[in-house]
mmCIF file of C-alpha atoms in Angstrom:
data_model
loop_
_atom_site.group_PDB
_atom_site.id
_atom_site.type_symbol
_atom_site.label_atom_id
_atom_site.label_comp_id
_atom_site.label_asym_id
_atom_site.label_seq_id
_atom_site.Cartn_x
_atom_site.Cartn_y
_atom_site.Cartn_z
ATOM 1 C CA GLY A 1 -14.967 23.315 6.443
ATOM 2 C CA GLU A 2 -11.770 24.160 8.256
ATOM 3 C CA ASP A 3 -9.373 21.294 8.696
ATOM 4 C CA VAL A 4 -5.994 20.667 10.294
ATOM 5 C CA GLU A 5 -4.052 17.560 9.325
ATOM 6 C CA GLN A 6 -1.111 15.803 10.928
ATOM 7 C CA SER A 7 0.471 12.409 10.464
ATOM 8 C CA LEU A 8 -0.328 10.099 13.374
ATOM 9 C CA PHE A 9 3.171 8.831 14.229
ATOM 10 C CA LEU A 10 6.802 9.934 14.076
ATOM 11 C CA SER A 11 9.735 7.816 15.210
ATOM 12 C CA VAL A 12 13.184 9.341 15.822
ATOM 13 C CA ARG A 13 16.408 8.331 17.536
ATOM 14 C CA GLU A 14 17.360 9.936 20.827
ATOM 15 C CA GLY A 15 19.624 12.916 20.127
ATOM 16 C CA ASP A 16 18.313 13.490 16.586
ATOM 17 C CA SER A 17 15.983 16.324 15.582
ATOM 18 C CA SER A 18 12.256 15.671 15.339
ATOM 19 C CA VAL A 19 10.138 17.529 12.808
ATOM 20 C CA ILE A 20 6.382 17.323 13.262
ATOM 21 C CA ASN A 21 4.321 18.671 10.378
ATOM 22 C CA CYS A 22 0.853 20.125 10.151
ATOM 23 C CA THR A 23 -1.227 21.482 7.255
ATOM 24 C CA TYR A 24 -4.301 23.645 7.620
ATOM 25 C CA THR A 25 -7.020 24.875 5.298
ATOM 26 C CA ASP A 26 -8.328 27.995 7.051
ATOM 27 C CA SER A 27 -6.450 30.867 5.465
ATOM 28 C CA SER A 28 -7.831 33.287 8.048
ATOM 29 C CA SER A 29 -5.979 31.551 10.918
ATOM 30 C CA THR A 30 -4.274 34.239 12.945
ATOM 31 C CA TYR A 31 -2.549 32.191 15.639
ATOM 32 C CA LEU A 32 -1.313 28.632 15.319
ATOM 33 C CA TYR A 33 -0.493 26.587 18.401
ATOM 34 C CA TRP A 34 1.501 23.536 19.373
ATOM 35 C CA TYR A 35 0.422 21.508 22.393
ATOM 36 C CA LYS A 36 2.089 18.529 24.057
ATOM 37 C CA GLN A 37 0.210 15.711 25.793
ATOM 38 C CA GLU A 38 2.140 13.282 27.940
ATOM 39 C CA PRO A 39 0.567 9.880 28.710
ATOM 40 C CA GLY A 40 -2.505 10.138 30.938
ATOM 41 C CA ALA A 41 -2.313 13.937 31.175
ATOM 42 C CA GLY A 42 -4.024 16.979 29.750
ATOM 43 C CA LEU A 43 -2.653 19.193 26.987
ATOM 44 C CA GLN A 44 0.157 21.619 27.741
ATOM 45 C CA LEU A 45 0.682 24.701 25.569
ATOM 46 C CA LEU A 46 4.202 24.460 24.120
ATOM 47 C CA THR A 47 4.449 27.425 21.812
ATOM 48 C CA TYR A 48 2.500 29.467 19.303
ATOM 49 C CA ILE A 49 3.134 31.631 16.254
ATOM 50 C CA PHE A 50 1.254 34.605 14.889
ATOM 51 C CA SER A 51 0.421 34.442 11.195
ATOM 52 C CA ASN A 52 2.581 37.435 10.222
ATOM 53 C CA MET A 53 5.683 35.551 11.397
ATOM 54 C CA ASP A 54 7.451 32.778 9.525
ATOM 55 C CA MET A 55 9.676 31.483 12.308
ATOM 56 C CA LYS A 56 9.788 31.411 16.078
ATOM 57 C CA GLN A 57 12.507 29.835 18.210
ATOM 58 C CA ASP A 58 12.280 28.953 21.879
ATOM 59 C CA GLN A 59 15.232 26.969 23.252
ATOM 60 C CA ARG A 60 15.078 23.509 21.597
ATOM 61 C CA LEU A 61 11.825 24.303 19.775
ATOM 62 C CA THR A 62 11.594 25.963 16.357
ATOM 63 C CA VAL A 63 8.268 26.701 14.705
ATOM 64 C CA LEU A 64 8.195 27.336 10.954
ATOM 65 C CA LEU A 65 5.165 28.730 9.172
ATOM 66 C CA ASN A 66 4.725 28.713 5.393
ATOM 67 C CA LYS A 67 1.540 30.682 4.802
ATOM 68 C CA LYS A 68 1.584 30.174 1.058
ATOM 69 C CA ASP A 69 1.490 26.388 1.448
ATOM 70 C CA LYS A 70 -0.500 26.531 4.729
ATOM 71 C CA HIS A 71 2.140 24.400 6.373
ATOM 72 C CA LEU A 72 3.277 24.549 9.969
ATOM 73 C CA SER A 73 6.109 22.544 11.510
ATOM 74 C CA LEU A 74 7.576 22.012 14.960
ATOM 75 C CA ARG A 75 11.241 21.073 15.176
ATOM 76 C CA ILE A 76 12.597 19.659 18.427
ATOM 77 C CA ALA A 77 16.388 19.696 18.530
ATOM 78 C CA ASP A 78 18.340 16.991 20.396
ATOM 79 C CA THR A 79 15.235 14.894 21.069
ATOM 80 C CA GLN A 80 15.163 13.339 24.538
ATOM 81 C CA THR A 81 13.094 10.535 26.059
ATOM 82 C CA GLY A 82 11.080 13.180 27.920
ATOM 83 C CA ASP A 83 9.872 14.493 24.568
ATOM 84 C CA SER A 84 7.906 11.279 24.034
ATOM 85 C CA ALA A 85 4.287 12.482 23.827
ATOM 86 C CA ILE A 86 1.465 13.328 21.457
ATOM 87 C CA TYR A 87 1.840 16.721 19.775
ATOM 88 C CA PHE A 88 -1.232 18.614 18.583
ATOM 89 C CA CYS A 89 -1.334 21.579 16.276
ATOM 90 C CA ALA A 90 -4.336 23.883 16.410
ATOM 91 C CA GLY A 91 -5.427 26.991 14.545
ATOM 92 C CA ALA A 92 -7.451 29.984 15.671
ATOM 93 C CA SER A 93 -9.207 32.562 13.575
ATOM 94 C CA ASP A 94 -10.496 36.043 14.282
ATOM 95 C CA SER A 95 -14.041 34.913 13.760
ATOM 96 C CA ASN A 96 -14.859 32.657 16.694
ATOM 97 C CA TYR A 97 -13.795 31.279 20.047
ATOM 98 C CA GLN A 98 -12.894 27.831 18.932
ATOM 99 C CA LEU A 99 -9.621 26.215 17.967
ATOM 100 C CA ILE A 100 -9.470 23.768 15.089
ATOM 101 C CA TRP A 101 -7.430 20.729 16.147
ATOM 102 C CA GLY A 102 -5.263 18.263 14.322
ATOM 103 C CA ALA A 103 -5.567 14.589 15.329
ATOM 104 C CA GLY A 104 -2.175 14.635 17.058
ATOM 105 C CA THR A 105 1.221 13.118 16.181
ATOM 106 C CA LYS A 106 2.631 10.525 18.548
ATOM 107 C CA LEU A 107 6.396 11.030 18.856
ATOM 108 C CA ILE A 108 8.237 7.781 19.572
ATOM 109 C CA ILE A 109 11.859 7.955 20.720
ATOM 110 C CA LYS A 110 14.190 5.084 19.845
ATOM 111 C CA PRO A 111 17.267 4.581 22.049
ATOM 112 C CA ASP B 1 -0.038 30.319 35.789
ATOM 113 C CA VAL B 2 -3.515 29.367 34.700
ATOM 114 C CA LYS B 3 -4.962 26.528 36.726
ATOM 115 C CA VAL B 4 -7.768 24.396 35.333
ATOM 116 C CA THR B 5 -8.916 21.724 37.763
ATOM 117 C CA GLN B 6 -11.065 18.749 36.883
ATOM 118 C CA SER B 7 -12.742 17.129 39.859
ATOM 119 C CA SER B 8 -11.730 13.525 39.133
ATOM 120 C CA ARG B 9 -8.831 11.889 37.296
ATOM 121 C CA TYR B 10 -10.620 8.534 37.055
ATOM 122 C CA LEU B 11 -14.318 7.735 37.292
ATOM 123 C CA VAL B 12 -16.254 4.500 36.889
ATOM 124 C CA LYS B 13 -20.035 4.616 36.468
ATOM 125 C CA ARG B 14 -22.799 2.281 35.359
ATOM 126 C CA THR B 15 -24.960 2.422 32.266
ATOM 127 C CA GLY B 16 -27.996 4.635 32.804
ATOM 128 C CA GLU B 17 -26.488 6.675 35.638
ATOM 129 C CA LYS B 18 -26.466 10.464 35.553
ATOM 130 C CA VAL B 19 -22.838 11.575 35.599
ATOM 131 C CA PHE B 20 -21.427 14.989 36.487
ATOM 132 C CA LEU B 21 -17.931 16.101 35.472
ATOM 133 C CA GLU B 22 -16.804 19.330 37.086
ATOM 134 C CA CYS B 23 -14.226 21.842 35.914
ATOM 135 C CA VAL B 24 -12.982 24.970 37.677
ATOM 136 C CA GLN B 25 -10.570 27.631 36.395
ATOM 137 C CA ASP B 26 -8.929 30.338 38.472
ATOM 138 C CA MET B 27 -8.014 32.943 35.839
ATOM 139 C CA ASP B 28 -11.344 34.683 35.253
ATOM 140 C CA HIS B 29 -11.529 33.308 31.701
ATOM 141 C CA GLU B 30 -14.719 33.975 29.793
ATOM 142 C CA ASN B 31 -14.569 30.874 27.590
ATOM 143 C CA MET B 32 -14.732 27.289 28.766
ATOM 144 C CA PHE B 33 -14.798 24.080 26.733
ATOM 145 C CA TRP B 34 -15.475 20.379 27.118
ATOM 146 C CA TYR B 35 -13.770 17.919 24.762
ATOM 147 C CA ARG B 36 -13.603 14.182 24.556
ATOM 148 C CA GLN B 37 -10.513 12.420 23.303
ATOM 149 C CA ASP B 38 -10.554 8.977 21.746
ATOM 150 C CA PRO B 39 -7.641 7.106 20.119
ATOM 151 C CA GLY B 40 -7.214 8.086 16.473
ATOM 152 C CA LEU B 41 -9.974 10.716 16.632
ATOM 153 C CA GLY B 42 -8.090 13.564 18.296
ATOM 154 C CA LEU B 43 -10.053 16.128 20.290
ATOM 155 C CA ARG B 44 -13.749 16.552 19.613
ATOM 156 C CA LEU B 45 -15.624 19.508 21.028
ATOM 157 C CA ILE B 46 -18.775 18.620 22.975
ATOM 158 C CA TYR B 47 -19.930 22.022 24.251
ATOM 159 C CA PHE B 48 -18.457 25.389 24.985
ATOM 160 C CA SER B 49 -19.522 28.461 26.913
ATOM 161 C CA TYR B 50 -18.492 32.063 26.287
ATOM 162 C CA ASP B 51 -20.208 33.568 29.313
ATOM 163 C CA VAL B 52 -22.143 32.656 32.436
ATOM 164 C CA LYS B 53 -25.371 30.826 31.567
ATOM 165 C CA MET B 54 -24.402 30.818 27.877
ATOM 166 C CA LYS B 55 -23.640 27.601 26.028
ATOM 167 C CA GLU B 56 -23.074 26.494 22.459
ATOM 168 C CA LYS B 57 -23.106 23.027 20.980
ATOM 169 C CA GLY B 58 -19.863 21.723 19.631
ATOM 170 C CA ASP B 59 -19.390 18.906 17.152
ATOM 171 C CA ILE B 60 -20.768 16.013 19.262
ATOM 172 C CA PRO B 61 -23.315 17.314 21.815
ATOM 173 C CA GLU B 62 -25.694 14.341 21.656
ATOM 174 C CA GLY B 63 -26.110 12.618 25.010
ATOM 175 C CA TYR B 64 -24.507 15.515 26.921
ATOM 176 C CA SER B 65 -25.596 18.753 28.532
ATOM 177 C CA VAL B 66 -23.658 21.495 30.326
ATOM 178 C CA SER B 67 -24.145 24.040 33.067
ATOM 179 C CA ARG B 68 -22.335 27.353 33.650
ATOM 180 C CA GLU B 69 -23.883 29.012 36.690
ATOM 181 C CA LYS B 70 -20.655 30.734 37.753
ATOM 182 C CA LYS B 71 -17.864 32.101 35.613
ATOM 183 C CA GLU B 72 -15.203 29.827 37.064
ATOM 184 C CA ARG B 73 -17.143 26.553 36.865
ATOM 185 C CA PHE B 74 -18.301 24.547 33.844
ATOM 186 C CA SER B 75 -20.030 21.220 34.369
ATOM 187 C CA LEU B 76 -20.553 18.442 31.842
ATOM 188 C CA ILE B 77 -23.557 16.184 32.429
ATOM 189 C CA LEU B 78 -24.180 12.767 30.952
ATOM 190 C CA GLU B 79 -27.944 12.468 31.378
ATOM 191 C CA SER B 80 -28.035 8.666 31.042
ATOM 192 C CA ALA B 81 -24.542 7.236 30.642
ATOM 193 C CA SER B 82 -23.906 4.698 27.918
ATOM 194 C CA THR B 83 -20.885 2.516 27.195
ATOM 195 C CA ASN B 84 -20.005 4.539 24.078
ATOM 196 C CA GLN B 85 -19.357 7.501 26.354
ATOM 197 C CA THR B 86 -16.346 5.761 27.864
ATOM 198 C CA SER B 87 -13.565 8.188 27.020
ATOM 199 C CA MET B 88 -11.046 10.755 28.235
ATOM 200 C CA TYR B 89 -12.783 14.084 28.937
ATOM 201 C CA LEU B 90 -10.793 17.308 28.824
ATOM 202 C CA CYS B 91 -11.845 20.718 30.063
ATOM 203 C CA ALA B 92 -10.211 23.925 28.828
ATOM 204 C CA SER B 93 -10.573 27.660 29.317
ATOM 205 C CA SER B 94 -9.461 30.756 27.417
ATOM 206 C CA LEU B 95 -9.726 34.507 27.495
ATOM 207 C CA SER B 96 -11.981 36.356 25.119
ATOM 208 C CA TYR B 97 -9.940 38.753 23.056
ATOM 209 C CA SER B 98 -11.034 42.304 22.489
ATOM 210 C CA GLY B 99 -9.160 43.085 19.286
ATOM 211 C CA THR B 100 -8.104 41.550 16.026
ATOM 212 C CA GLY B 101 -4.836 40.519 14.547
ATOM 213 C CA SER B 102 -2.045 40.303 17.095
ATOM 214 C CA ASN B 103 -4.516 40.990 19.935
ATOM 215 C CA SER B 104 -6.451 37.832 19.134
ATOM 216 C CA ASN B 105 -4.153 35.346 20.874
ATOM 217 C CA GLN B 106 -6.481 32.969 22.652
ATOM 218 C CA PRO B 107 -4.651 29.793 23.691
ATOM 219 C CA GLN B 108 -6.732 27.292 25.559
ATOM 220 C CA HIS B 109 -5.500 26.010 28.906
ATOM 221 C CA PHE B 110 -6.349 22.455 29.857
ATOM 222 C CA GLY B 111 -7.047 20.445 32.965
ATOM 223 C CA ASP B 112 -5.444 17.041 33.537
ATOM 224 C CA GLY B 113 -8.435 15.170 32.126
ATOM 225 C CA THR B 114 -10.969 12.715 33.526
ATOM 226 C CA ARG B 115 -10.822 9.148 32.313
ATOM 227 C CA LEU B 116 -14.429 7.978 32.476
ATOM 228 C CA SER B 117 -15.413 4.325 32.182
ATOM 229 C CA ILE B 118 -19.065 3.343 31.778
ATOM 230 C CA LEU B 119 -19.744 -0.291 32.630
#
């Protein structure tokens, strides 16, 4: 079935760039999403990319999509302590209402 | 902004109790979802609803039921709570899209979650 995979942890130094990676198997995914979950809170939509794009930039966030390799990444420039959270990628397809979720990557910021 | 409100942030119940978790959205979204989130397991879909009085099982419906009597409200019911249902419960809503391709953007919007403990 459809699957979305992410590594569970990423540790970066404050001020460096963070790159969170995601691979997916459903080639019909039209939109791919990045969500952020701070401790004890719900999920907040960060950004999304449509499958006919290969890059989207929004302030410190850059999303890269490689459709051939089914690889999605989220780059956070100048990582700050407030970026410490779990980041989920999720894919949607034309065929149903659901999103397919990765397990989430916990971003740990070192001082 | 979309507002999804879950009735409780924290809830403690006893084994065997019937538990109701309520979720309300204010954006006239057709679709509503209940997930549970456990460490290392990500989000798992329990049930979803694409219209009033309509419901579909997700990946882990056992031990749960849902109710959607009004478009804005989606309730999750634990018929007889058990300790393995201790978890974080997240409600979400989304629009139904009417087209394909670039018209199919359907992000889900989440509430703040309910941390449920069953003793």
